[in-house]
Tab-separated table of C-alpha atoms in Angstrom:
chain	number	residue	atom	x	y	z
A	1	UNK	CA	0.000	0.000	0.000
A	2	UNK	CA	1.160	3.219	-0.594
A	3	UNK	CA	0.083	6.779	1.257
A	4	UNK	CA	0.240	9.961	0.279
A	5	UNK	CA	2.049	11.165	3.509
A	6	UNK	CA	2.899	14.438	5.520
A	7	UNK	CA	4.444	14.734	8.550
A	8	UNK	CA	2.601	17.544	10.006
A	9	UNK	CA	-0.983	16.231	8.893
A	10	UNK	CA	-2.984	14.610	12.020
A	11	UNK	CA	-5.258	12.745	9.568
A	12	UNK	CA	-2.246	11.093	8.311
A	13	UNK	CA	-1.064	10.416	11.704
A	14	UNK	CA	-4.784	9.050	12.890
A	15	UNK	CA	-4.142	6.180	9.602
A	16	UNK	CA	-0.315	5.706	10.945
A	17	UNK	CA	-1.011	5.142	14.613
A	18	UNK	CA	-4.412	2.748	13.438
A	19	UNK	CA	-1.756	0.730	10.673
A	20	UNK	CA	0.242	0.112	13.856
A	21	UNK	CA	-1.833	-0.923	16.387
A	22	UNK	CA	-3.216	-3.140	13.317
A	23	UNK	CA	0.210	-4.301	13.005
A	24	UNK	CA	0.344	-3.166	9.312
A	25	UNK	CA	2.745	0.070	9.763
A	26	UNK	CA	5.331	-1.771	8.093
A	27	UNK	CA	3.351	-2.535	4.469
A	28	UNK	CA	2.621	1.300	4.086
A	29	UNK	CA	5.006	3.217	1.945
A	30	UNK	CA	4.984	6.315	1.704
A	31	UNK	CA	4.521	8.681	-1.174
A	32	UNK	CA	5.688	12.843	-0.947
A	33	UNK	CA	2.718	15.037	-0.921
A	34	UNK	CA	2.054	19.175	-0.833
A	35	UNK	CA	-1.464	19.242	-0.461
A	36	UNK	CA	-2.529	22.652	0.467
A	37	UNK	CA	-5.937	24.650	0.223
A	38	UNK	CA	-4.812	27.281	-1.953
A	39	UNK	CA	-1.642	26.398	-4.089
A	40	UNK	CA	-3.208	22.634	-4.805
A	41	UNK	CA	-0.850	19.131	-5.367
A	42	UNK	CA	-1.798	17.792	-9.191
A	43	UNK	CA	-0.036	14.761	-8.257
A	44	UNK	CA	-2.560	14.078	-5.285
A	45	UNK	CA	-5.665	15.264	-7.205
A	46	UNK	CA	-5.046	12.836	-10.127
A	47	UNK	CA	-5.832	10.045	-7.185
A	48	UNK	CA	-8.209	11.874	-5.041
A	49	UNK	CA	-9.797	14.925	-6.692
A	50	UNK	CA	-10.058	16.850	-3.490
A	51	UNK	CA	-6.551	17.021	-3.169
A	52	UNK	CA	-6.189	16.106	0.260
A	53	UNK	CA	-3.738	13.560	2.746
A	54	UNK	CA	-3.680	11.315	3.742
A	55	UNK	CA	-5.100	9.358	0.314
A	56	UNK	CA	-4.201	5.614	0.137
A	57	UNK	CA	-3.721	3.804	-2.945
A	58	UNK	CA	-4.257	-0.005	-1.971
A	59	UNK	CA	-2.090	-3.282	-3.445
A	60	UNK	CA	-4.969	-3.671	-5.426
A	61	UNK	CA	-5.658	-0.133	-7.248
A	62	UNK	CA	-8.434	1.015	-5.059
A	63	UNK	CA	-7.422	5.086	-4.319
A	64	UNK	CA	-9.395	5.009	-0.943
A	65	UNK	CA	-10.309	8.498	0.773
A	66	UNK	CA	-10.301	10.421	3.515
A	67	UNK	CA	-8.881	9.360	6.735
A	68	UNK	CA	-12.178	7.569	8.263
A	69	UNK	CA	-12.013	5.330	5.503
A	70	UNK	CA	-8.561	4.399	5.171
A	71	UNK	CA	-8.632	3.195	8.724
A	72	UNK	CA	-12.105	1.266	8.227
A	73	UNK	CA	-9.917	-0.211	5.352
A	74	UNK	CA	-6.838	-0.907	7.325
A	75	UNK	CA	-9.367	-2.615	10.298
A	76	UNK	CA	-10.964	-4.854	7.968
A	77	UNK	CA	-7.799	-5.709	6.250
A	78	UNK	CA	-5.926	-6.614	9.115
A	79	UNK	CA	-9.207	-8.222	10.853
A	80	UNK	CA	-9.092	-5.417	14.130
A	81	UNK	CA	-11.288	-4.148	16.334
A	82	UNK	CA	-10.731	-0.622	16.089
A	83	UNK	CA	-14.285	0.289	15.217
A	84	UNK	CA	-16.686	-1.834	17.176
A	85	UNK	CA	-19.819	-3.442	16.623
A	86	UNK	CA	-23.493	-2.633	18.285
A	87	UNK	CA	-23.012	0.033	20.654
A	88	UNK	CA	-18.967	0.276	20.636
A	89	UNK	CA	-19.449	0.874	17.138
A	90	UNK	CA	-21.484	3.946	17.799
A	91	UNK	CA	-19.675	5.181	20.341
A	92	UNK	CA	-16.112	4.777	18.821
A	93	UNK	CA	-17.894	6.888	15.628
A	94	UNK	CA	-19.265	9.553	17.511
A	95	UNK	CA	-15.849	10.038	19.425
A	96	UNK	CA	-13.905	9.802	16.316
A	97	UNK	CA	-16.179	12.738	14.869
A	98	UNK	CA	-15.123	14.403	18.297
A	99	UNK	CA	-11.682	14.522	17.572
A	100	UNK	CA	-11.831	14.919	13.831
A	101	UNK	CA	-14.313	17.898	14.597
A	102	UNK	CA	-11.617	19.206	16.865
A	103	UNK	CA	-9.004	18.888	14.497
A	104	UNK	CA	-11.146	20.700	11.809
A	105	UNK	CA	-11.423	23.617	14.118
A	106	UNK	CA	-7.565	24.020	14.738
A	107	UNK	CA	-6.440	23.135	11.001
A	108	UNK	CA	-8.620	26.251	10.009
A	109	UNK	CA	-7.077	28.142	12.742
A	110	UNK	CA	-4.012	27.596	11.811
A	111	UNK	CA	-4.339	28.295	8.180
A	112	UNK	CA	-6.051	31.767	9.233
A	113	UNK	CA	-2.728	32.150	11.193
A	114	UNK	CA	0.347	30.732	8.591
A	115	UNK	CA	-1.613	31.139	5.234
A	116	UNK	CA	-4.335	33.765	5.206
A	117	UNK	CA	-2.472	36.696	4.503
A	118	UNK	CA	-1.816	38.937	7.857
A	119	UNK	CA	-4.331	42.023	7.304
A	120	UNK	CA	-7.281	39.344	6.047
A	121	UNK	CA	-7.262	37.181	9.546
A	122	UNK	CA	-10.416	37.596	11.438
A	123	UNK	CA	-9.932	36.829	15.149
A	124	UNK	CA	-13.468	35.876	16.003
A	125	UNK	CA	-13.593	33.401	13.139
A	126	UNK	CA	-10.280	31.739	14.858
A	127	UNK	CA	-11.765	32.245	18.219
A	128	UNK	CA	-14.690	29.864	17.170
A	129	UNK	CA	-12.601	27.297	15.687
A	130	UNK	CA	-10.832	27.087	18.517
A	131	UNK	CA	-13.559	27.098	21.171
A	132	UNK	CA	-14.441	23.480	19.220
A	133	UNK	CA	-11.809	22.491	21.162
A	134	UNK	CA	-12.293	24.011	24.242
A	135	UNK	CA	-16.083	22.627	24.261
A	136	UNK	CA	-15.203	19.223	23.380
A	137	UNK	CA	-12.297	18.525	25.878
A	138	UNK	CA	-14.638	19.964	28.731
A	139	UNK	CA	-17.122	17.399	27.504
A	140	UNK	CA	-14.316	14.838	27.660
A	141	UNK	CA	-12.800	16.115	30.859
A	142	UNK	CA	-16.692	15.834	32.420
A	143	UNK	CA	-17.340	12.418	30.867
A	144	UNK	CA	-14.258	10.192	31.850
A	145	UNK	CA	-15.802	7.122	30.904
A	146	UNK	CA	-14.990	8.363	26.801
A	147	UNK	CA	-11.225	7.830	27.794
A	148	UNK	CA	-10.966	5.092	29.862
A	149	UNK	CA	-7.243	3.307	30.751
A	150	UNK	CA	-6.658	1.572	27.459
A	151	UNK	CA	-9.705	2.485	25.557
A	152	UNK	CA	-7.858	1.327	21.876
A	153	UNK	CA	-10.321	2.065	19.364
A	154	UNK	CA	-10.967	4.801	16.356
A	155	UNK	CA	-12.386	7.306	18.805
A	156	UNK	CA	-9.303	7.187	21.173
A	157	UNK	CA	-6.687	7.257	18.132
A	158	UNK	CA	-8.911	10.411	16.957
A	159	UNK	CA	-9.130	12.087	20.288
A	160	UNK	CA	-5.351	11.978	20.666
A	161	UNK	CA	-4.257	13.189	17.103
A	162	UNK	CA	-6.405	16.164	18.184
A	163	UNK	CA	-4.528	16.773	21.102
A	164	UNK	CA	-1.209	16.126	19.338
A	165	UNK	CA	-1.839	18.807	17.332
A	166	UNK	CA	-3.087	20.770	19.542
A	167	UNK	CA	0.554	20.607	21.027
A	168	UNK	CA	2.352	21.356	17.415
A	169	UNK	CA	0.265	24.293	16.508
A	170	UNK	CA	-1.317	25.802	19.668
A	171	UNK	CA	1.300	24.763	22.311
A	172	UNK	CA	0.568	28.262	24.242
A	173	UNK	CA	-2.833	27.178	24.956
A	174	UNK	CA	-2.311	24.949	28.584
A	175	UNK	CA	-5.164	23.003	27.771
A	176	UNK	CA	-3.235	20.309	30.019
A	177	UNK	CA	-4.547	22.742	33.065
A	178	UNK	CA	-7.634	23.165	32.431
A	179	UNK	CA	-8.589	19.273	31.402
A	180	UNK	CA	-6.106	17.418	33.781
A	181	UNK	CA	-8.167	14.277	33.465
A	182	UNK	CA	-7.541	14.221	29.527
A	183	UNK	CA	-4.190	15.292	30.156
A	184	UNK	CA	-2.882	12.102	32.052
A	185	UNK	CA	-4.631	10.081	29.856
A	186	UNK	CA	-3.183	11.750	26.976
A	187	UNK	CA	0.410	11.098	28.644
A	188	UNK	CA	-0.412	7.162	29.232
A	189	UNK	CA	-2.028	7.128	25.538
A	190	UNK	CA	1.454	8.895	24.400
A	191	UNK	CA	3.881	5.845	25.780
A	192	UNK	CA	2.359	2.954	23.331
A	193	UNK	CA	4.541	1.951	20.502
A	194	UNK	CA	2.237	2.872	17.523
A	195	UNK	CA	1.993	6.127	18.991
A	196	UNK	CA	6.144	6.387	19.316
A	197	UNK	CA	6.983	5.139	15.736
A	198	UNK	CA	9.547	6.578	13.551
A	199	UNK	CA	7.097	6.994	10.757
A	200	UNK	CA	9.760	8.081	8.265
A	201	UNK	CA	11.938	4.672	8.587
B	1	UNK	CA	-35.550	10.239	17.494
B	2	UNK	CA	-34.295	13.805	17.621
B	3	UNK	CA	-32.484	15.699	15.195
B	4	UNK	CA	-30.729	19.115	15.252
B	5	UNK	CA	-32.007	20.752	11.815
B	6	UNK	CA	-31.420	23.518	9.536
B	7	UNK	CA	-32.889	23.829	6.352
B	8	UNK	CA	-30.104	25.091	4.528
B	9	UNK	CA	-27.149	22.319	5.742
B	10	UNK	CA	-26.626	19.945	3.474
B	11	UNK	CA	-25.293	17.389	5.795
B	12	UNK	CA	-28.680	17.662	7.463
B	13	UNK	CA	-30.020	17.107	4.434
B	14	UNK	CA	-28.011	13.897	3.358
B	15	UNK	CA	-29.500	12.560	6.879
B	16	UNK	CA	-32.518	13.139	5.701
B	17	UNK	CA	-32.714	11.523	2.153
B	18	UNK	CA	-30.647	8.632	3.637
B	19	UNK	CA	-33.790	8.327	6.123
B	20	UNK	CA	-36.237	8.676	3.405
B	21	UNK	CA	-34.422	5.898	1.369
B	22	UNK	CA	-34.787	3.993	4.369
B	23	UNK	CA	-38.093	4.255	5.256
B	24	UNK	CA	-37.440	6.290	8.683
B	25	UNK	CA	-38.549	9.618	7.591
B	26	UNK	CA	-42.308	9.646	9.856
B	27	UNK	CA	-39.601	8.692	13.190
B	28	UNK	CA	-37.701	11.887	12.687
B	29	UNK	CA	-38.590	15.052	15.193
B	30	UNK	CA	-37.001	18.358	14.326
B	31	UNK	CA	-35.372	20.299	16.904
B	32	UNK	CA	-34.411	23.856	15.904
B	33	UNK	CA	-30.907	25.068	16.212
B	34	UNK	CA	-28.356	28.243	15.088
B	35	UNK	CA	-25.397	26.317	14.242
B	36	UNK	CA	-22.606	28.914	13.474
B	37	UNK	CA	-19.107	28.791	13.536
B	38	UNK	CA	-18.474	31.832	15.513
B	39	UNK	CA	-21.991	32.759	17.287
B	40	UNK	CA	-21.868	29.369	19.249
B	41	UNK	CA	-24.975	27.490	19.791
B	42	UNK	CA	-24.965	26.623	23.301
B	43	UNK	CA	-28.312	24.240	22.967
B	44	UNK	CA	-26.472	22.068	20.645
B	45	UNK	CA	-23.401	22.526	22.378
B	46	UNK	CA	-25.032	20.256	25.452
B	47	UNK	CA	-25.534	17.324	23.559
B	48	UNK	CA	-22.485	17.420	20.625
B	49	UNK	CA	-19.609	19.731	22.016
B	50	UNK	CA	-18.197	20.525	18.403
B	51	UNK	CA	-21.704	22.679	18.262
B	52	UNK	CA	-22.565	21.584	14.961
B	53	UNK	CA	-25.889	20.222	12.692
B	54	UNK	CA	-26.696	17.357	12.229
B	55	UNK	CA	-26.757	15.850	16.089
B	56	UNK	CA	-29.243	12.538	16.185
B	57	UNK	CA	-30.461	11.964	19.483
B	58	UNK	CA	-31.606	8.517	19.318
B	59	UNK	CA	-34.562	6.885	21.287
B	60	UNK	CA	-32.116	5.239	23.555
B	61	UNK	CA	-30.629	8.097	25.233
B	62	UNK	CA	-27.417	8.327	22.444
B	63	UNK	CA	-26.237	11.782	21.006
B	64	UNK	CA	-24.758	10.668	17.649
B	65	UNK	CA	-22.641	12.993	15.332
B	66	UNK	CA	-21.589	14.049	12.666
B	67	UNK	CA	-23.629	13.263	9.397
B	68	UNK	CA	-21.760	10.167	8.617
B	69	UNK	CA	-22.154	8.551	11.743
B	70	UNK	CA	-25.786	9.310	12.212
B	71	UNK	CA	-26.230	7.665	8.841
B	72	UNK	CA	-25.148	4.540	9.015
B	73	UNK	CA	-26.999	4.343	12.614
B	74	UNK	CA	-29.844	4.480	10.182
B	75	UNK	CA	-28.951	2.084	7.709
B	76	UNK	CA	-28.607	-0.501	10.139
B	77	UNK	CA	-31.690	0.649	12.783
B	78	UNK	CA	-33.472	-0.289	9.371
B	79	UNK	CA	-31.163	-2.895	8.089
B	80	UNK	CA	-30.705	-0.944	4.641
B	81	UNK	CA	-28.062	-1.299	2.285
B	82	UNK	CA	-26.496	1.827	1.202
B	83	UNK	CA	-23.468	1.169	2.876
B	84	UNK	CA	-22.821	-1.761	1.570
B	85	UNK	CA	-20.487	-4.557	1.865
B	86	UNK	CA	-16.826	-5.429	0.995
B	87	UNK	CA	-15.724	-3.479	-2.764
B	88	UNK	CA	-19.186	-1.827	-2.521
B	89	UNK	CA	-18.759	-0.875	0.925
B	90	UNK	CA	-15.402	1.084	0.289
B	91	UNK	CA	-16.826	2.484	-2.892
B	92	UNK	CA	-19.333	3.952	-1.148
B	93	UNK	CA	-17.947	5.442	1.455
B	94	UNK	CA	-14.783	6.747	-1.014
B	95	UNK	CA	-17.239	8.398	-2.970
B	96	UNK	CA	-19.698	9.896	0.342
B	97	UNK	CA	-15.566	11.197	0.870
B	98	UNK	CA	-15.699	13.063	-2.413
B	99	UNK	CA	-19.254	14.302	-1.803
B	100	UNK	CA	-18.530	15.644	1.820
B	101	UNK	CA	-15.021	17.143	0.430
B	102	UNK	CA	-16.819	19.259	-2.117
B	103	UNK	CA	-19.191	19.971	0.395
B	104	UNK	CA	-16.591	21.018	3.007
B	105	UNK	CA	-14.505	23.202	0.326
B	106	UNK	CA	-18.441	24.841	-0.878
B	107	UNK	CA	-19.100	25.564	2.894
B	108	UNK	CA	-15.691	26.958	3.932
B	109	UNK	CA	-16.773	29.736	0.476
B	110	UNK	CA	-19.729	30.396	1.772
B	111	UNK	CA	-18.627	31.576	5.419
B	112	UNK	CA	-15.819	33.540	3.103
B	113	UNK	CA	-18.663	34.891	1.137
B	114	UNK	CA	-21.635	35.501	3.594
B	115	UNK	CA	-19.805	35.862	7.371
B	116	UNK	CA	-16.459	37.018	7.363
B	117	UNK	CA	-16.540	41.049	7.061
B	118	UNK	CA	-16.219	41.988	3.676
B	119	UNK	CA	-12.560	43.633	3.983
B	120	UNK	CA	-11.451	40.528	5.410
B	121	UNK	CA	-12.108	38.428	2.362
B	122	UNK	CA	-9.321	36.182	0.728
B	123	UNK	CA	-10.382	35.551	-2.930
B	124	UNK	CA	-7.648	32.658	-3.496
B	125	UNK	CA	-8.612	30.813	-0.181
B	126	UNK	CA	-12.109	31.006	-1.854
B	127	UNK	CA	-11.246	29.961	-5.310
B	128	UNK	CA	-9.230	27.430	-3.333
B	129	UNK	CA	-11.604	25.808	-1.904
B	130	UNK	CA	-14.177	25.743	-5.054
B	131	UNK	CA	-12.118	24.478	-6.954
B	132	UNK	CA	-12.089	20.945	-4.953
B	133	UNK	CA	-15.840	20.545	-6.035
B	134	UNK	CA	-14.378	21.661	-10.207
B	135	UNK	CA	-11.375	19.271	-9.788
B	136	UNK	CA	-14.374	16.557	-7.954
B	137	UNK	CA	-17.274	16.958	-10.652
B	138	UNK	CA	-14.304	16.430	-13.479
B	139	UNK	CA	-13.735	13.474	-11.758
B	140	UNK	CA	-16.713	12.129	-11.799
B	141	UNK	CA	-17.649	13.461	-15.221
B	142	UNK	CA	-14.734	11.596	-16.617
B	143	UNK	CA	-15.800	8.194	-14.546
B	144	UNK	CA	-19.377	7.819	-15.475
B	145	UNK	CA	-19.530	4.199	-13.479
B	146	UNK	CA	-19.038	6.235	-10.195
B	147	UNK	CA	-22.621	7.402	-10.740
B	148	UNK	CA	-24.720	4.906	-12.467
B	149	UNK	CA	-28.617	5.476	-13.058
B	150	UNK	CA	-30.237	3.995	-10.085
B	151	UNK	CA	-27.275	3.749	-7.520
B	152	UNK	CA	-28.499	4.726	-3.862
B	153	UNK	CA	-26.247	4.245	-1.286
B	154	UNK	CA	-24.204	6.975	0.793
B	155	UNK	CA	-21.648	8.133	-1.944
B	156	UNK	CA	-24.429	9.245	-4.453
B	157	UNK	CA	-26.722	10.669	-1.657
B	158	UNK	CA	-23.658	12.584	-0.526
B	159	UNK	CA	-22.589	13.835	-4.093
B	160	UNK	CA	-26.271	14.771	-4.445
B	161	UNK	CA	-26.442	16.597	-1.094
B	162	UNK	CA	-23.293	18.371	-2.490
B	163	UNK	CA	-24.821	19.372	-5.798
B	164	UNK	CA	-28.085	21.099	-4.341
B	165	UNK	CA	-25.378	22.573	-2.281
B	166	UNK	CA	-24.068	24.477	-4.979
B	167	UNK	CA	-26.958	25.212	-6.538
B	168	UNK	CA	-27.965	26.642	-3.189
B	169	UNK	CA	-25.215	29.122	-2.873
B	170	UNK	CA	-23.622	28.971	-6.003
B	171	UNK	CA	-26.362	29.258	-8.593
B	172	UNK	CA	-24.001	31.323	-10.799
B	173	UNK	CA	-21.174	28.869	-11.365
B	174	UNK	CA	-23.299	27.184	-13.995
B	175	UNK	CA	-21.726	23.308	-13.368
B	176	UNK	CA	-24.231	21.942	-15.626
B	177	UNK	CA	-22.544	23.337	-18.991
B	178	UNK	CA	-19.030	21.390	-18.197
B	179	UNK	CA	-20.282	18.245	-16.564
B	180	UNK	CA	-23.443	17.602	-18.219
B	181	UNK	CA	-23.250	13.566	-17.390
B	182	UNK	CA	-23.241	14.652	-13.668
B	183	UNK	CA	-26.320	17.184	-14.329
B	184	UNK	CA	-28.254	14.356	-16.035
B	185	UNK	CA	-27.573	12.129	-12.785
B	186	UNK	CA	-28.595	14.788	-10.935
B	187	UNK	CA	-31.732	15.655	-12.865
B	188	UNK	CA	-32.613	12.252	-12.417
B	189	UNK	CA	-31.716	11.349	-8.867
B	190	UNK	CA	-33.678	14.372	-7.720
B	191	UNK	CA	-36.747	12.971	-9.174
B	192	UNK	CA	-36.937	10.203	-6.269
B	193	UNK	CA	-39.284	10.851	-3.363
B	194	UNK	CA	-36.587	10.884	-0.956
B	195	UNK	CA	-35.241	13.802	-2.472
B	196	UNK	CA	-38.783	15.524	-2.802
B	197	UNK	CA	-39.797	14.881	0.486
B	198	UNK	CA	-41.116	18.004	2.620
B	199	UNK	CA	-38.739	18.231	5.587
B	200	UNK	CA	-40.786	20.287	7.744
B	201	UNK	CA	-44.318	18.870	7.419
């Protein structure tokens, strides 16, 4: 398999750290990408139209898009458990749309703060991105049953590419002080191999 | 069931059709909301932190989110098939993917268009952003098999919901004049009673 791969991308992180707890991490090979909202990769778009990592091209020429479904793939493939069934499923859905939802607020943050040009940002539009965030780890911090010890499943590996990123792009924020709950479990999440791998080797 | 609504989201809307299809429309009970990405609504905010429409409370006490989750809870409260199985299964969600993508490029120009303040406007983040629905719809213009007469399952509802989309806030862009196999799919996908159906009565 090969995936269109950046290092800075949580989506593309959320398909590494699921390929590794499935034990695949070491079939995936990875392919350069520049995907970007304005200035858009050809090479990407001539396998996914939307232009977007991570993409995954499978052994057997399926181009399989976006990150939800690439790890569905990558469960079924390697015959995991990552997603559930019966009312695991659900909730391992809804807390994977959590995190995604929280990453969507902080990726358009952060373009509004590295690509919009400086004298077009609007800092109530960032504000609300943001407070995605701030609303769902509150919900998380008041609900500790979502992150159990060793909850392994889509929603978890979503939940802590959120606050990964978090960390690279918003590392000013000390949301480890206001949610200290989410924060250890974020630090005992952080130790597991597939979350430590050397993705470029 | 309960669902967070707004007449002019199409991810509501692909909920909705995907109930239709399914038979569930009657069990559906509108709850109003003000989902907006910088004007927070707080009501929604209790039962889905990320804020945001669709939210499915079910009859068993679950809040379910976001549009792709609530719909396969559907398809399988009513053991439907537009998920499907095995190469159909990741064909369909690939191409519900492609449909959401355009959608979330189409959305991300409308806030650019219709809440950011006017001197705060970034034409090329705009254009960006169309322009994964142009780079999409040539796409599936040029794969005709990706939307064969008669196929209902999540990908075409999605592309559909995606295509009223731009209709809706796009009239001008005229997409029917360089993908006219997608506008006859359209023209006749529209015609099903799922797609007619009156939301609000």
């Amino acid at each position: 398999m090969k995936l269109f791969f950046s290092p800075t991308s949580p989506y593309v992180r959320k398909c590494l750290v699921a390929a590794h707890e499935l034990g695949l991490g070491g079939r995936i090979e990875f392919l350069p990408s520049n995907a970007h909202p304005v200035n858009r990769d050809r090479t990407i778009i001539a396998k996914n139209p939307l232009g977007k990592v991570p993409t995954l091209l499978t052994d057997d020429g399926l181009a399989l898009y976006d990150s939800r479904v690439i790890c569905e793939y990558l469960d079924q493939l390697a015959g995991g458990s990552l997603f559930g069934e019966g009312a695991a499923r659900w909730s391992a859905l809804t807390l994977q749309a959590l995190g995604d939802g929280i990453l969507d607020g902080a990726l358009l943050a952060r373009y509004e703060d590295a690509a919009r040009p400086e004298p077009l940002r609007w800092s109530d539009w960032r504000a609300g991105q943001l407070d995605k965030g701030e609303t769902s780890l509150a919900h998380l911090e008041a609900h500790p049953d979502l992150l159990a010890p060793g909850r392994i499943d889509i929603g978890s590996i979503a939940v802590a590419c959120a606050l990964w990123y978090l960390d690279l792009r918003f590392g000013d924020t000390d949301w480890r002080a206001r949610f200290p709950s989410v924060a250890r479990w974020y630090a005992d999440f952080s130790t597991r191999p597939s979350w430590r791998a050397d993705w470029t080797n």
